[in-house]
């Protein structure tokens, strides 16, 4: 029943859970399938009272979808019986209930999941084999601190790395990203620091690219402002599947666009649910060719005198010769690039753009005219299109459309970035400065294990130092699945991690036996949000921001402990306990942070009132308008760019392009130009692998979170989208099992034959839990078996949507 590998004591197991146990070695298959978790507050309890003790407790879903949805836990006798969502407010826009999606409503199934980690464990087999031995918390703490002290002595603090993880992104005490905001970072910085990372798997290319355009993170108008626009254009933006809850943004998107009655155009290789009959036009586009479309649109607007010349002259640098920096060569401006007067000598006509993008010439011409004559124009881009090999250039190009139309900084307009919103300021957990200045791209940690000696600032984007001094010898993996599941080229990653002489210690802190947890040396079981108190912040409801006081609904399950308690105990052994805790418990920190917040904003409810109401909403009668002050007075409110203006031509990027060492097919450019990407539609590799594979965020999961909830997997099956033309060529019918493969690996999954995907393009939802069969063939539909670890040129980010594959039908039985 439980597939016990080896017994060294007595392990009494029932279908209701562990009653008594001593040391034993158990496989992850046993943990996943052989043991059912009890649906009561404590599996060790000997008896349950006949009297029903019922209460309703406010909690939250804190995963990384961009939402923060309130949950109301109905608890009976210490067990969560069912989950409801917000019941405060009404159905009026701007005063509505923040209703969780199906994922959040299935939280009970996460808390009581068969995959739940129950107690500390130590690896006893080969790394990745999934064999662990149960140990005590004291043994776990001693093992971790002992190894950490040895590695710091032998290699230095920069040999210890905090891996990317966003499983509890919405928490405050439990926050798992950015790294400096986590309690692991606080602990490590008190002990001498750690090797940091910059960027993230979601936005590396856009945050790096638009930083050189707008100076820092690029904001955009809120979706609520769509009610004031004249034209609504969404590049690869799909809130109906990525931010689909009441705490997300699809609600504001739909209501606001309907109020404006503006024409809505969706540009995406896939006909998404955000389109779903609510759009006026779907323009399918080849992946990684958005910058070519922008160039074709720009050609129409420039040659037909439809650009906002006054805006470009006053607020921008590098549109034409008049505003080009003195350091730039002649004809290095954007207008010259479009008209073919630049270095490449190619005029970026709609016909040129059509051949690259697959979009008809007439469609490009019509869209360019619509944009030039309907101002202000709301242009938003999702984050999927920048997760490509030329993503930095693509995102900068889309922003050009907001500049050409003069839409930046005005109501109804846009910046070309993803939508932004209003947040309620909140005092966060205090941070300790990291004594280690060196950081790497979050995407290159596998490289830093086995080739650190080659990694420099000019070749691999190392920051804070000219090169890496030490390899990664220890990894903290807290609330994240990027060790395996969410990192590219899983088979290559597995090979790197299986060598425990290279990276010597991996500590995984999580709720469930994820794909990454199977590669741990030490597993520490974490509490879910339902088992502890925390503030859940940054609720994204456009002009109605909110936060939630998530309170403990049930007692901790099994032997799981909070991240605060774990770090406090580790700090004690490292001699920094007082500095870490400052004499407070987790509950005291919760109250202290709120007291500090109320000092800044006394209008907030009292702490006792927040316990009662659970959720606090603040209504605004205005929209978020990005760079509004800059638009009104650019001299008094300059941007954080070198010039203080919007930089179409970036002198900084020109210098980077000269000094960094790039491969022949990699381009960093001062202008937002179009270049072909590796593993794009023109790559010679298409002769072997003719289909472009792109990923998308799947509604049944938030990345990989909720990926082990059986009911959600049944409600939304994992399938690969393929056009009927491509399916017919391969003898594939809807529902057939197919093999998707390239030189990196193979995935077998059912086919979804649909005209909602462009021919020669296939799509697979990201985040499915990797399930190999022993022959390196995945049967769950994990896209990262097929993605490359080759980073993008500037951000060194993950080009997860630049992949070439082939698909064939699997022989029917």
mmCIF file of N, CA, C and O in Angstrom, residues 718-760:
data_model
loop_
_atom_site.group_PDB
_atom_site.id
_atom_site.type_symbol
_atom_site.label_atom_id
_atom_site.label_comp_id
_atom_site.label_asym_id
_atom_site.label_seq_id
_atom_site.Cartn_x
_atom_site.Cartn_y
_atom_site.Cartn_z
ATOM 1 N N UNK A 718 -4.560 18.981 -19.445
ATOM 2 C CA UNK A 718 -3.314 19.453 -20.071
ATOM 3 C C UNK A 718 -3.246 18.873 -21.479
ATOM 4 O O UNK A 718 -3.213 17.661 -21.683
ATOM 5 N N UNK A 719 -3.228 19.747 -22.481
ATOM 6 C CA UNK A 719 -3.203 19.344 -23.885
ATOM 7 C C UNK A 719 -2.275 20.265 -24.658
ATOM 8 O O UNK A 719 -2.026 21.399 -24.248
ATOM 9 N N UNK A 720 -1.790 19.795 -25.785
ATOM 10 C CA UNK A 720 -0.998 20.657 -26.659
ATOM 11 C C UNK A 720 -1.920 21.166 -27.769
ATOM 12 O O UNK A 720 -2.632 20.392 -28.413
ATOM 13 N N UNK A 721 -1.940 22.479 -27.970
ATOM 14 C CA UNK A 721 -2.765 23.091 -29.007
ATOM 15 C C UNK A 721 -2.050 22.955 -30.354
ATOM 16 O O UNK A 721 -0.872 23.291 -30.477
ATOM 17 N N UNK A 722 -2.778 22.490 -31.362
ATOM 18 C CA UNK A 722 -2.216 22.344 -32.697
ATOM 19 C C UNK A 722 -3.294 22.681 -33.719
ATOM 20 O O UNK A 722 -4.460 22.310 -33.564
ATOM 21 N N UNK A 723 -2.917 23.415 -34.761
ATOM 22 C CA UNK A 723 -3.850 23.822 -35.801
ATOM 23 C C UNK A 723 -4.284 22.610 -36.637
ATOM 24 O O UNK A 723 -3.481 21.696 -36.863
ATOM 25 N N UNK A 724 -5.531 22.591 -37.140
ATOM 26 C CA UNK A 724 -5.992 21.460 -37.965
ATOM 27 C C UNK A 724 -5.118 21.196 -39.188
ATOM 28 O O UNK A 724 -4.973 20.044 -39.612
ATOM 29 N N UNK A 725 -4.522 22.239 -39.769
ATOM 30 C CA UNK A 725 -3.642 22.031 -40.938
ATOM 31 C C UNK A 725 -2.434 21.191 -40.539
ATOM 32 O O UNK A 725 -2.073 20.218 -41.228
ATOM 33 N N UNK A 726 -1.804 21.553 -39.430
ATOM 34 C CA UNK A 726 -0.630 20.812 -38.970
ATOM 35 C C UNK A 726 -1.014 19.417 -38.485
ATOM 36 O O UNK A 726 -0.255 18.454 -38.672
ATOM 37 N N UNK A 727 -2.175 19.311 -37.862
ATOM 38 C CA UNK A 727 -2.623 18.012 -37.371
ATOM 39 C C UNK A 727 -2.902 17.054 -38.530
ATOM 40 O O UNK A 727 -2.502 15.880 -38.487
ATOM 41 N N UNK A 728 -3.544 17.552 -39.561
ATOM 42 C CA UNK A 728 -3.873 16.705 -40.707
ATOM 43 C C UNK A 728 -2.613 16.184 -41.386
ATOM 44 O O UNK A 728 -2.542 15.018 -41.797
ATOM 45 N N UNK A 729 -1.602 17.046 -41.514
ATOM 46 C CA UNK A 729 -0.336 16.632 -42.135
ATOM 47 C C UNK A 729 0.309 15.478 -41.379
ATOM 48 O O UNK A 729 1.057 14.685 -41.969
ATOM 49 N N UNK A 730 0.016 15.380 -40.091
ATOM 50 C CA UNK A 730 0.657 14.370 -39.232
ATOM 51 C C UNK A 730 -0.288 13.238 -38.851
ATOM 52 O O UNK A 730 0.070 12.386 -38.025
ATOM 53 N N UNK A 731 -1.482 13.248 -39.416
ATOM 54 C CA UNK A 731 -2.446 12.177 -39.117
ATOM 55 C C UNK A 731 -2.932 12.217 -37.682
ATOM 56 O O UNK A 731 -3.227 11.172 -37.092
ATOM 57 N N UNK A 732 -3.030 13.407 -37.119
ATOM 58 C CA UNK A 732 -3.424 13.571 -35.716
ATOM 59 C C UNK A 732 -4.862 14.055 -35.653
ATOM 60 O O UNK A 732 -5.259 14.997 -36.358
ATOM 61 N N UNK A 733 -5.654 13.421 -34.805
ATOM 62 C CA UNK A 733 -7.024 13.856 -34.549
ATOM 63 C C UNK A 733 -7.138 14.355 -33.120
ATOM 64 O O UNK A 733 -6.310 14.031 -32.259
ATOM 65 N N UNK A 734 -8.177 15.142 -32.902
ATOM 66 C CA UNK A 734 -8.380 15.718 -31.577
ATOM 67 C C UNK A 734 -8.450 14.617 -30.509
ATOM 68 O O UNK A 734 -9.166 13.646 -30.655
ATOM 69 N N UNK A 735 -7.677 14.791 -29.447
ATOM 70 C CA UNK A 735 -7.670 13.821 -28.349
ATOM 71 C C UNK A 735 -6.615 12.748 -28.487
ATOM 72 O O UNK A 735 -6.373 11.995 -27.524
ATOM 73 N N UNK A 736 -5.964 12.650 -29.658
ATOM 74 C CA UNK A 736 -4.916 11.643 -29.850
ATOM 75 C C UNK A 736 -3.716 11.929 -28.940
ATOM 76 O O UNK A 736 -3.371 13.090 -28.685
ATOM 77 N N UNK A 737 -3.067 10.858 -28.518
ATOM 78 C CA UNK A 737 -1.806 11.004 -27.801
ATOM 79 C C UNK A 737 -0.703 11.293 -28.811
ATOM 80 O O UNK A 737 -0.595 10.610 -29.834
ATOM 81 N N UNK A 738 0.089 12.341 -28.517
ATOM 82 C CA UNK A 738 1.148 12.715 -29.445
ATOM 83 C C UNK A 738 2.465 12.842 -28.699
ATOM 84 O O UNK A 738 2.511 13.002 -27.476
ATOM 85 N N UNK A 739 3.536 12.782 -29.466
ATOM 86 C CA UNK A 739 4.876 13.007 -28.946
ATOM 87 C C UNK A 739 5.363 14.361 -29.449
ATOM 88 O O UNK A 739 5.357 14.628 -30.648
ATOM 89 N N UNK A 740 5.754 15.226 -28.514
ATOM 90 C CA UNK A 740 6.369 16.515 -28.844
ATOM 91 C C UNK A 740 7.850 16.371 -28.495
ATOM 92 O O UNK A 740 8.176 16.039 -27.347
ATOM 93 N N UNK A 741 8.737 16.660 -29.432
ATOM 94 C CA UNK A 741 10.140 16.369 -29.145
ATOM 95 C C UNK A 741 11.075 17.317 -29.884
ATOM 96 O O UNK A 741 10.751 17.920 -30.897
ATOM 97 N N UNK A 742 12.263 17.434 -29.318
ATOM 98 C CA UNK A 742 13.405 18.086 -29.971
ATOM 99 C C UNK A 742 14.667 17.462 -29.390
ATOM 100 O O UNK A 742 14.587 16.411 -28.722
ATOM 101 N N UNK A 743 15.810 18.063 -29.603
ATOM 102 C CA UNK A 743 17.061 17.469 -29.124
ATOM 103 C C UNK A 743 17.182 17.477 -27.604
ATOM 104 O O UNK A 743 18.054 16.802 -27.045
ATOM 105 N N UNK A 744 16.341 18.245 -26.925
ATOM 106 C CA UNK A 744 16.435 18.343 -25.465
ATOM 107 C C UNK A 744 15.584 17.321 -24.730
ATOM 108 O O UNK A 744 15.846 17.019 -23.562
ATOM 109 N N UNK A 745 14.549 16.805 -25.379
ATOM 110 C CA UNK A 745 13.715 15.836 -24.684
ATOM 111 C C UNK A 745 12.422 15.560 -25.414
ATOM 112 O O UNK A 745 12.204 16.004 -26.545
ATOM 113 N N UNK A 746 11.543 14.839 -24.727
ATOM 114 C CA UNK A 746 10.269 14.416 -25.322
ATOM 115 C C UNK A 746 9.164 14.490 -24.281
ATOM 116 O O UNK A 746 9.344 14.151 -23.111
ATOM 117 N N UNK A 747 7.990 14.949 -24.738
ATOM 118 C CA UNK A 747 6.784 15.016 -23.911
ATOM 119 C C UNK A 747 5.682 14.283 -24.651
ATOM 120 O O UNK A 747 5.520 14.453 -25.860
ATOM 121 N N UNK A 748 4.919 13.492 -23.923
ATOM 122 C CA UNK A 748 3.760 12.832 -24.518
ATOM 123 C C UNK A 748 2.502 13.324 -23.820
ATOM 124 O O UNK A 748 2.384 13.255 -22.595
ATOM 125 N N UNK A 749 1.570 13.817 -24.618
ATOM 126 C CA UNK A 749 0.378 14.468 -24.076
ATOM 127 C C UNK A 749 -0.712 14.400 -25.148
ATOM 128 O O UNK A 749 -0.441 14.172 -26.332
ATOM 129 N N UNK A 750 -1.964 14.600 -24.747
ATOM 130 C CA UNK A 750 -3.076 14.587 -25.696
ATOM 131 C C UNK A 750 -3.070 15.863 -26.542
ATOM 132 O O UNK A 750 -2.631 16.924 -26.093
ATOM 133 N N UNK A 751 -3.582 15.750 -27.777
ATOM 134 C CA UNK A 751 -3.626 16.883 -28.701
ATOM 135 C C UNK A 751 -4.978 17.572 -28.639
ATOM 136 O O UNK A 751 -6.025 16.915 -28.596
ATOM 137 N N UNK A 752 -4.935 18.895 -28.652
ATOM 138 C CA UNK A 752 -6.137 19.716 -28.808
ATOM 139 C C UNK A 752 -6.069 20.325 -30.201
ATOM 140 O O UNK A 752 -5.315 21.259 -30.448
ATOM 141 N N UNK A 753 -6.811 19.748 -31.124
ATOM 142 C CA UNK A 753 -6.805 20.233 -32.508
ATOM 143 C C UNK A 753 -7.810 21.372 -32.606
ATOM 144 O O UNK A 753 -9.013 21.181 -32.389
ATOM 145 N N UNK A 754 -7.309 22.572 -32.925
ATOM 146 C CA UNK A 754 -8.174 23.746 -32.875
ATOM 147 C C UNK A 754 -7.674 24.839 -33.817
ATOM 148 O O UNK A 754 -6.462 25.053 -33.938
ATOM 149 N N UNK A 755 -8.590 25.563 -34.461
ATOM 150 C CA UNK A 755 -8.186 26.707 -35.294
ATOM 151 C C UNK A 755 -7.829 27.925 -34.453
ATOM 152 O O UNK A 755 -7.497 28.977 -35.012
ATOM 153 N N UNK A 756 -7.854 27.796 -33.130
ATOM 154 C CA UNK A 756 -7.520 28.917 -32.246
ATOM 155 C C UNK A 756 -6.005 29.102 -32.091
ATOM 156 O O UNK A 756 -5.563 29.901 -31.283
ATOM 157 N N UNK A 757 -5.220 28.378 -32.890
ATOM 158 C CA UNK A 757 -3.767 28.532 -32.863
ATOM 159 C C UNK A 757 -3.279 28.682 -34.301
ATOM 160 O O UNK A 757 -3.787 28.017 -35.220
ATOM 161 N N UNK A 758 -2.312 29.550 -34.507
ATOM 162 C CA UNK A 758 -1.777 29.822 -35.832
ATOM 163 C C UNK A 758 -1.107 28.574 -36.406
ATOM 164 O O UNK A 758 -0.450 27.833 -35.676
ATOM 165 N N UNK A 759 -1.246 28.286 -37.698
ATOM 166 C CA UNK A 759 -0.506 27.176 -38.303
ATOM 167 C C UNK A 759 0.994 27.342 -38.113
ATOM 168 O O UNK A 759 1.526 28.452 -38.084
ATOM 169 N N UNK A 760 1.671 26.225 -37.979
ATOM 170 C CA UNK A 760 3.118 26.120 -37.733
ATOM 171 C C UNK A 760 3.512 26.599 -36.339
ATOM 172 O O UNK A 760 4.681 26.752 -36.042
#
